[in-house]
């Protein structure tokens, strides 16, 4: 029985944080280790350049950091194909063909693109590559004939655009491409807020815990977390809703969090004590990841070699799809010469 095919990945714009870990990385490792899937995991450097073209060093430096994070959490190049987007020329050609099947007005209606344009304050100075990156994503997904794409809820409009492109292509040129479906985290568990209570954890907001943070940095960040501003004295009843310590414990310590919430609400449980406890929980989870990361970082050439090997393997697969696409469109003029 053929395995289902997964395509997923990350933009290399910085080190990965615990939001990435909870939102996608743990799920990727679990699916990889199940033996039920062929996993393709892409470091999307070309997509990162769509809004960082004037700072290519940022992408170059982040590439290896993301690779180290992948290896540290347990993504295994023997079980998953880990590759670099820019090293797969077929993706750019597929993107070009798909652009002819999408209108400007359809791209403008994409809710994810609209939201990100506002967040980045592009207004009308939108890089064309950024504006069309949903089409590039469609090329990435279809090149490997992925039928499953693990993503956050906010990426569903991107997947729908890919499905539209697949349907349009197949209706014009014949059944070549595979229509993908999203794999989403359970409601309420797919997105980890920032330390400050902001809905988004990010480097720019300085509110993230990184997988590479050392133990001291982790402790300082946990001790700075937003709690209940009205919980001034230990004996005061505290509010757990919107309290980031309990938000994190809900995810990392499901067994004990209900008891701790009850104590906090009743009064008698101080913020310092509960933060120290959360730090212990996080250190138990992240400490082994940090240690593995440090080991992999001792041999950076080996990490690059892993990415090269994965990219070569991914290239072979993408080229086969490109051949089918070219044949379907009819631009394989010289095949029989």
CSV table of C-alpha atoms in Angstrom, one decimal:
chain,number,residue,atom,x,y,z
A,1,UNK,CA,0.0,0.0,0.0
A,2,UNK,CA,1.4,3.4,-1.1
A,3,UNK,CA,2.3,5.8,1.7
A,4,UNK,CA,0.6,9.2,1.9
A,5,UNK,CA,2.9,12.1,1.1
A,6,UNK,CA,3.5,15.1,3.3
A,7,UNK,CA,5.0,18.4,2.4
A,8,UNK,CA,5.7,21.0,5.1
A,9,UNK,CA,8.4,23.4,6.1
A,10,UNK,CA,9.5,26.8,7.5
A,11,UNK,CA,10.9,30.1,6.2
A,12,UNK,CA,14.5,30.6,7.4
A,13,UNK,CA,14.1,34.1,8.9
A,14,UNK,CA,15.6,33.2,12.4
A,15,UNK,CA,15.9,30.3,14.8
A,16,UNK,CA,12.7,28.3,15.6
A,17,UNK,CA,10.9,28.8,18.9
A,18,UNK,CA,8.6,26.7,21.1
A,19,UNK,CA,5.6,28.0,19.1
A,20,UNK,CA,7.0,26.2,16.1
A,21,UNK,CA,7.7,23.2,18.2
A,22,UNK,CA,4.2,22.9,19.6
A,23,UNK,CA,2.4,24.0,16.4
A,24,UNK,CA,4.2,21.8,13.9
A,25,UNK,CA,7.5,20.2,14.8
A,26,UNK,CA,6.3,17.7,17.3
A,27,UNK,CA,3.6,16.6,14.9
A,28,UNK,CA,6.1,16.2,12.1
A,29,UNK,CA,8.3,14.0,14.2
A,30,UNK,CA,5.4,11.9,15.2
A,31,UNK,CA,4.2,11.4,11.6
A,32,UNK,CA,7.7,10.7,10.4
A,33,UNK,CA,8.2,8.0,13.1
A,34,UNK,CA,4.9,6.3,12.4
A,35,UNK,CA,6.3,4.9,9.2
A,36,UNK,CA,3.0,5.7,7.4
A,37,UNK,CA,4.2,8.7,5.4
A,38,UNK,CA,6.8,9.9,3.0
A,39,UNK,CA,7.8,13.2,4.5
A,40,UNK,CA,9.3,16.1,2.6
A,41,UNK,CA,10.4,19.0,4.8
A,42,UNK,CA,11.4,22.1,3.0
A,43,UNK,CA,13.5,25.1,4.2
A,44,UNK,CA,11.7,27.8,2.2
A,45,UNK,CA,14.6,30.2,1.5
A,46,UNK,CA,13.1,31.5,-1.7
A,47,UNK,CA,9.8,32.3,0.0
A,48,UNK,CA,11.8,34.1,2.8
A,49,UNK,CA,13.5,36.2,0.2
A,50,UNK,CA,10.1,37.5,-1.0
A,51,UNK,CA,10.1,40.0,1.8
A,52,UNK,CA,13.8,39.9,2.8
A,53,UNK,CA,15.5,40.3,-0.6
A,54,UNK,CA,17.6,43.2,0.6
A,55,UNK,CA,19.0,41.2,3.5
A,56,UNK,CA,20.1,37.8,2.0
A,57,UNK,CA,22.6,37.3,4.8
A,58,UNK,CA,19.7,36.9,7.2
A,59,UNK,CA,18.4,34.0,5.1
A,60,UNK,CA,21.8,32.4,4.6
A,61,UNK,CA,22.6,32.5,8.4
A,62,UNK,CA,19.1,31.3,9.4
A,63,UNK,CA,19.2,28.4,7.0
A,64,UNK,CA,21.6,26.4,9.1
A,65,UNK,CA,19.9,27.4,12.3
A,66,UNK,CA,16.6,26.0,11.1
A,67,UNK,CA,18.4,22.8,10.0
A,68,UNK,CA,19.9,22.5,13.5
A,69,UNK,CA,16.5,22.9,15.1
A,70,UNK,CA,15.0,20.3,12.8
A,71,UNK,CA,17.7,17.7,13.8
A,72,UNK,CA,17.5,18.6,17.4
A,73,UNK,CA,13.8,17.9,17.8
A,74,UNK,CA,14.1,14.6,16.1
A,75,UNK,CA,13.6,15.1,12.4
A,76,UNK,CA,15.7,12.3,10.9
A,77,UNK,CA,17.2,12.6,7.3
A,78,UNK,CA,17.0,8.8,7.1
A,79,UNK,CA,13.2,9.0,7.5
A,80,UNK,CA,12.4,12.4,6.1
A,81,UNK,CA,13.7,14.2,3.0
A,82,UNK,CA,14.9,17.6,4.3
A,83,UNK,CA,15.8,20.0,1.5
A,84,UNK,CA,16.3,23.6,0.5
A,85,UNK,CA,13.7,25.2,-1.8
A,86,UNK,CA,16.2,27.2,-3.9
A,87,UNK,CA,18.1,24.0,-4.8
A,88,UNK,CA,15.1,22.6,-6.7
A,89,UNK,CA,14.9,24.4,-10.0
A,90,UNK,CA,11.7,22.6,-11.0
A,91,UNK,CA,9.8,24.6,-8.4
A,92,UNK,CA,10.4,27.9,-10.2
A,93,UNK,CA,9.3,26.5,-13.6
A,94,UNK,CA,6.1,25.0,-12.1
A,95,UNK,CA,5.4,28.4,-10.4
A,96,UNK,CA,5.6,30.1,-13.8
A,97,UNK,CA,3.1,27.7,-15.4
A,98,UNK,CA,0.7,28.1,-12.4
A,99,UNK,CA,0.9,31.9,-12.5
A,100,UNK,CA,-0.9,31.8,-15.8
A,101,UNK,CA,-3.9,30.1,-14.1
A,102,UNK,CA,-4.4,32.6,-11.3
A,103,UNK,CA,-5.8,36.2,-11.6
A,104,UNK,CA,-4.5,39.2,-9.7
A,105,UNK,CA,-8.0,39.7,-8.2
A,106,UNK,CA,-7.9,36.2,-6.8
A,107,UNK,CA,-4.5,36.8,-5.2
A,108,UNK,CA,-5.8,40.0,-3.7
A,109,UNK,CA,-8.7,38.2,-2.1
A,110,UNK,CA,-6.5,35.7,-0.3
A,111,UNK,CA,-7.1,36.4,3.4
A,112,UNK,CA,-3.7,35.3,4.5
A,113,UNK,CA,-1.9,37.4,2.0
A,114,UNK,CA,-4.1,40.4,2.9
A,115,UNK,CA,-3.4,40.0,6.6
A,116,UNK,CA,0.4,39.7,6.1
A,117,UNK,CA,0.5,42.7,3.8
A,118,UNK,CA,-1.1,44.7,6.6
A,119,UNK,CA,1.3,43.3,9.2
A,120,UNK,CA,4.3,44.1,7.1
A,121,UNK,CA,3.0,47.6,6.3
A,122,UNK,CA,3.6,47.1,2.6
A,123,UNK,CA,0.5,49.2,1.5
A,124,UNK,CA,0.9,49.4,-2.3
A,125,UNK,CA,4.7,48.7,-2.3
A,126,UNK,CA,4.2,45.0,-2.3
A,127,UNK,CA,7.1,42.9,-3.7
A,128,UNK,CA,5.6,40.9,-6.6
A,129,UNK,CA,7.2,37.8,-5.3
A,130,UNK,CA,5.5,38.2,-2.0
A,131,UNK,CA,2.2,38.9,-3.6
A,132,UNK,CA,2.3,35.7,-5.6
A,133,UNK,CA,3.8,33.4,-3.0
A,134,UNK,CA,0.6,31.4,-2.7
A,135,UNK,CA,1.3,30.2,-6.2
A,136,UNK,CA,4.9,29.3,-5.3
A,137,UNK,CA,3.5,27.3,-2.4
A,138,UNK,CA,1.2,25.5,-4.8
A,139,UNK,CA,4.4,24.6,-6.8
A,140,UNK,CA,6.1,23.3,-3.7
A,141,UNK,CA,3.2,21.1,-2.7
A,142,UNK,CA,2.3,19.7,-6.1
A,143,UNK,CA,5.9,19.0,-7.1
A,144,UNK,CA,6.0,16.2,-4.6
A,145,UNK,CA,2.4,15.2,-5.2
A,146,UNK,CA,1.8,15.8,-1.5
A,147,UNK,CA,-1.8,14.9,-0.4
A,148,UNK,CA,-1.3,16.0,3.2
A,149,UNK,CA,0.1,19.4,4.3
A,150,UNK,CA,0.4,20.0,8.1
A,151,UNK,CA,-0.3,23.8,8.6
A,152,UNK,CA,-1.8,26.2,11.0
A,153,UNK,CA,-5.4,27.3,10.7
A,154,UNK,CA,-4.3,30.6,9.2
A,155,UNK,CA,-2.8,28.8,6.2
A,156,UNK,CA,-6.1,27.2,5.1
A,157,UNK,CA,-6.7,30.0,2.5
A,158,UNK,CA,-3.3,29.1,1.0
A,159,UNK,CA,-4.2,25.5,0.7
A,160,UNK,CA,-7.5,26.3,-0.9
A,161,UNK,CA,-5.7,28.4,-3.5
A,162,UNK,CA,-3.5,25.4,-4.2
A,163,UNK,CA,-6.5,23.2,-4.6
A,164,UNK,CA,-8.0,25.7,-7.1
A,165,UNK,CA,-4.8,25.7,-9.1
A,166,UNK,CA,-4.8,21.9,-9.2
A,167,UNK,CA,-8.4,21.7,-10.3
A,168,UNK,CA,-7.8,24.3,-13.0
A,169,UNK,CA,-4.7,22.6,-14.3
A,170,UNK,CA,-6.2,19.2,-14.3
A,171,UNK,CA,-9.4,20.4,-16.1
A,172,UNK,CA,-7.3,22.0,-18.9
A,173,UNK,CA,-4.4,19.6,-19.3
A,174,UNK,CA,-5.6,16.3,-17.8
A,175,UNK,CA,-5.2,14.6,-14.4
A,176,UNK,CA,-1.6,15.2,-13.5
A,177,UNK,CA,-1.6,17.0,-10.1
A,178,UNK,CA,-2.7,15.8,-6.7
A,179,UNK,CA,-5.2,17.9,-4.7
A,180,UNK,CA,-3.8,18.4,-1.1
A,181,UNK,CA,-5.6,18.4,2.2
A,182,UNK,CA,-4.5,20.2,5.4
A,183,UNK,CA,-3.5,18.5,8.6
A,184,UNK,CA,-4.4,20.9,11.5
A,185,UNK,CA,-3.7,20.8,15.2
A,186,UNK,CA,-6.6,20.3,17.5
A,187,UNK,CA,-8.5,23.5,18.3
A,188,UNK,CA,-6.7,25.5,20.9
A,189,UNK,CA,-3.4,23.7,20.7
A,190,UNK,CA,-1.9,24.8,17.4
A,191,UNK,CA,-0.8,28.3,18.4
A,192,UNK,CA,1.3,29.3,21.4
A,193,UNK,CA,1.1,32.9,22.4
A,194,UNK,CA,4.1,35.1,23.2
A,195,UNK,CA,5.5,35.5,26.7
A,196,UNK,CA,3.8,38.9,26.9
A,197,UNK,CA,0.4,37.6,26.2
A,198,UNK,CA,0.5,38.7,22.6
A,199,UNK,CA,-1.3,36.3,20.3
A,200,UNK,CA,1.8,35.9,18.2
A,201,UNK,CA,5.1,34.7,19.3
A,202,UNK,CA,7.9,36.2,17.2
A,203,UNK,CA,11.4,37.4,17.1
A,204,UNK,CA,10.4,40.9,16.1
A,205,UNK,CA,8.2,41.2,19.2
A,206,UNK,CA,10.9,39.8,21.5
A,207,UNK,CA,8.5,37.5,23.2
A,208,UNK,CA,9.7,34.0,22.2
A,209,UNK,CA,11.5,31.1,23.8
A,210,UNK,CA,13.8,29.6,21.3
A,211,UNK,CA,14.8,25.9,21.0
A,212,UNK,CA,18.4,27.1,21.2
A,213,UNK,CA,18.0,29.2,24.4
A,214,UNK,CA,20.4,28.1,27.2
A,215,UNK,CA,19.0,27.2,30.6
A,216,UNK,CA,19.7,30.6,32.1
A,217,UNK,CA,18.0,32.4,29.2
A,218,UNK,CA,15.0,30.1,29.5
A,219,UNK,CA,14.7,30.8,33.3
A,220,UNK,CA,14.9,34.6,32.8
A,221,UNK,CA,12.3,34.5,30.1
A,222,UNK,CA,9.9,32.4,32.2
A,223,UNK,CA,10.3,34.6,35.2
A,224,UNK,CA,9.4,37.6,33.0
A,225,UNK,CA,6.1,36.0,31.7
A,226,UNK,CA,2.8,37.9,31.9
A,227,UNK,CA,0.6,36.6,34.6
A,228,UNK,CA,-2.4,38.3,36.5
A,229,UNK,CA,-1.4,42.0,37.2
A,230,UNK,CA,-3.9,42.1,40.0
A,231,UNK,CA,-2.4,39.1,41.8
A,232,UNK,CA,-0.2,41.2,44.0
A,233,UNK,CA,0.0,39.1,47.2
A,234,UNK,CA,0.5,35.4,47.4
A,235,UNK,CA,-2.7,35.0,49.4
A,236,UNK,CA,-4.8,36.9,46.8
A,237,UNK,CA,-7.0,34.9,44.5
A,238,UNK,CA,-5.5,34.8,41.0
A,239,UNK,CA,-6.9,34.7,37.5
A,240,UNK,CA,-5.7,32.0,35.2
A,241,UNK,CA,-7.5,33.2,32.0
A,242,UNK,CA,-5.0,35.2,30.0
A,243,UNK,CA,-2.2,34.2,32.4
A,244,UNK,CA,0.6,33.0,30.2
A,245,UNK,CA,2.1,30.7,32.9
A,246,UNK,CA,-1.1,28.6,32.9
A,247,UNK,CA,-1.4,28.9,29.1
A,248,UNK,CA,2.0,27.2,28.8
A,249,UNK,CA,1.2,24.6,31.5
A,250,UNK,CA,-2.0,23.7,29.7
A,251,UNK,CA,0.2,22.5,26.9
A,252,UNK,CA,3.4,21.2,28.6
A,253,UNK,CA,1.9,19.8,31.9
A,254,UNK,CA,-1.6,18.6,31.3
A,255,UNK,CA,-1.6,16.2,34.2
A,256,UNK,CA,-1.1,18.8,37.0
A,257,UNK,CA,-2.3,22.0,35.6
A,258,UNK,CA,-5.9,21.6,36.8
A,259,UNK,CA,-4.8,21.2,40.4
A,260,UNK,CA,-2.5,24.3,40.1
A,261,UNK,CA,-5.2,26.4,38.6
A,262,UNK,CA,-7.5,25.5,41.5
A,263,UNK,CA,-4.8,26.6,44.0
A,264,UNK,CA,-4.1,29.8,42.2
A,265,UNK,CA,-7.7,30.8,41.9
A,266,UNK,CA,-8.2,30.1,45.7
A,267,UNK,CA,-5.2,32.1,46.7
A,268,UNK,CA,-2.0,30.9,48.4
A,269,UNK,CA,0.0,30.2,45.2
A,270,UNK,CA,2.5,32.9,44.3
A,271,UNK,CA,3.6,33.9,40.8
A,272,UNK,CA,7.3,33.3,41.5
A,273,UNK,CA,6.6,29.7,42.7
A,274,UNK,CA,4.4,28.8,39.7
A,275,UNK,CA,6.9,30.3,37.3
A,276,UNK,CA,9.7,28.3,38.9
A,277,UNK,CA,7.6,25.2,38.4
A,278,UNK,CA,6.9,26.0,34.8
A,279,UNK,CA,10.6,26.6,34.2
A,280,UNK,CA,11.3,23.0,35.5
A,281,UNK,CA,8.7,21.6,33.2
A,282,UNK,CA,10.1,23.5,30.2
A,283,UNK,CA,13.7,22.6,31.0
A,284,UNK,CA,12.7,18.9,31.2
A,285,UNK,CA,11.2,19.2,27.7
A,286,UNK,CA,13.7,21.5,26.0
A,287,UNK,CA,17.0,20.5,27.8
A,288,UNK,CA,17.4,17.3,25.8
A,289,UNK,CA,16.6,19.2,22.5
A,290,UNK,CA,19.2,21.9,23.4
A,291,UNK,CA,21.8,19.2,24.1
A,292,UNK,CA,21.2,17.5,20.8
A,293,UNK,CA,21.4,20.8,19.0
A,294,UNK,CA,24.7,21.6,20.5
A,295,UNK,CA,26.1,18.2,19.4
A,296,UNK,CA,24.9,18.7,15.8
A,297,UNK,CA,26.3,22.3,15.8
A,298,UNK,CA,29.8,20.8,16.4
A,299,UNK,CA,29.9,19.6,12.7
A,300,UNK,CA,28.2,22.2,10.5
A,301,UNK,CA,29.7,20.8,7.3
A,302,UNK,CA,27.9,17.5,8.1
A,303,UNK,CA,24.6,19.5,8.4
A,304,UNK,CA,25.2,21.1,5.0
A,305,UNK,CA,26.0,17.7,3.5
A,306,UNK,CA,22.7,16.4,4.9
A,307,UNK,CA,20.8,19.3,3.3
A,308,UNK,CA,22.6,18.7,0.0
A,309,UNK,CA,21.8,15.0,0.0
A,310,UNK,CA,18.1,15.8,0.8
A,311,UNK,CA,18.0,18.4,-1.9
A,312,UNK,CA,19.4,16.0,-4.5
A,313,UNK,CA,16.7,13.5,-3.6
A,314,UNK,CA,13.9,16.1,-3.7
A,315,UNK,CA,15.2,17.3,-7.0
A,316,UNK,CA,14.7,13.9,-8.6
A,317,UNK,CA,11.1,13.7,-7.4
A,318,UNK,CA,10.3,17.3,-8.5
A,319,UNK,CA,11.8,16.8,-11.9
A,320,UNK,CA,9.6,13.8,-12.6
A,321,UNK,CA,6.5,15.9,-11.8
A,322,UNK,CA,7.8,18.7,-14.0
A,323,UNK,CA,8.3,16.3,-16.9
A,324,UNK,CA,4.6,15.2,-16.5
A,325,UNK,CA,3.5,18.9,-16.4
A,326,UNK,CA,5.5,19.9,-19.5
A,327,UNK,CA,4.2,16.9,-21.4
A,328,UNK,CA,0.6,17.7,-20.4
A,329,UNK,CA,0.9,21.4,-21.4
A,330,UNK,CA,2.8,20.4,-24.6
A,331,UNK,CA,6.1,22.2,-24.2
A,332,UNK,CA,8.1,19.0,-24.4
A,333,UNK,CA,9.0,19.8,-28.0
A,334,UNK,CA,12.3,18.0,-28.2
A,335,UNK,CA,11.5,14.8,-26.3
A,336,UNK,CA,11.5,12.6,-29.4
A,337,UNK,CA,14.6,14.1,-31.1
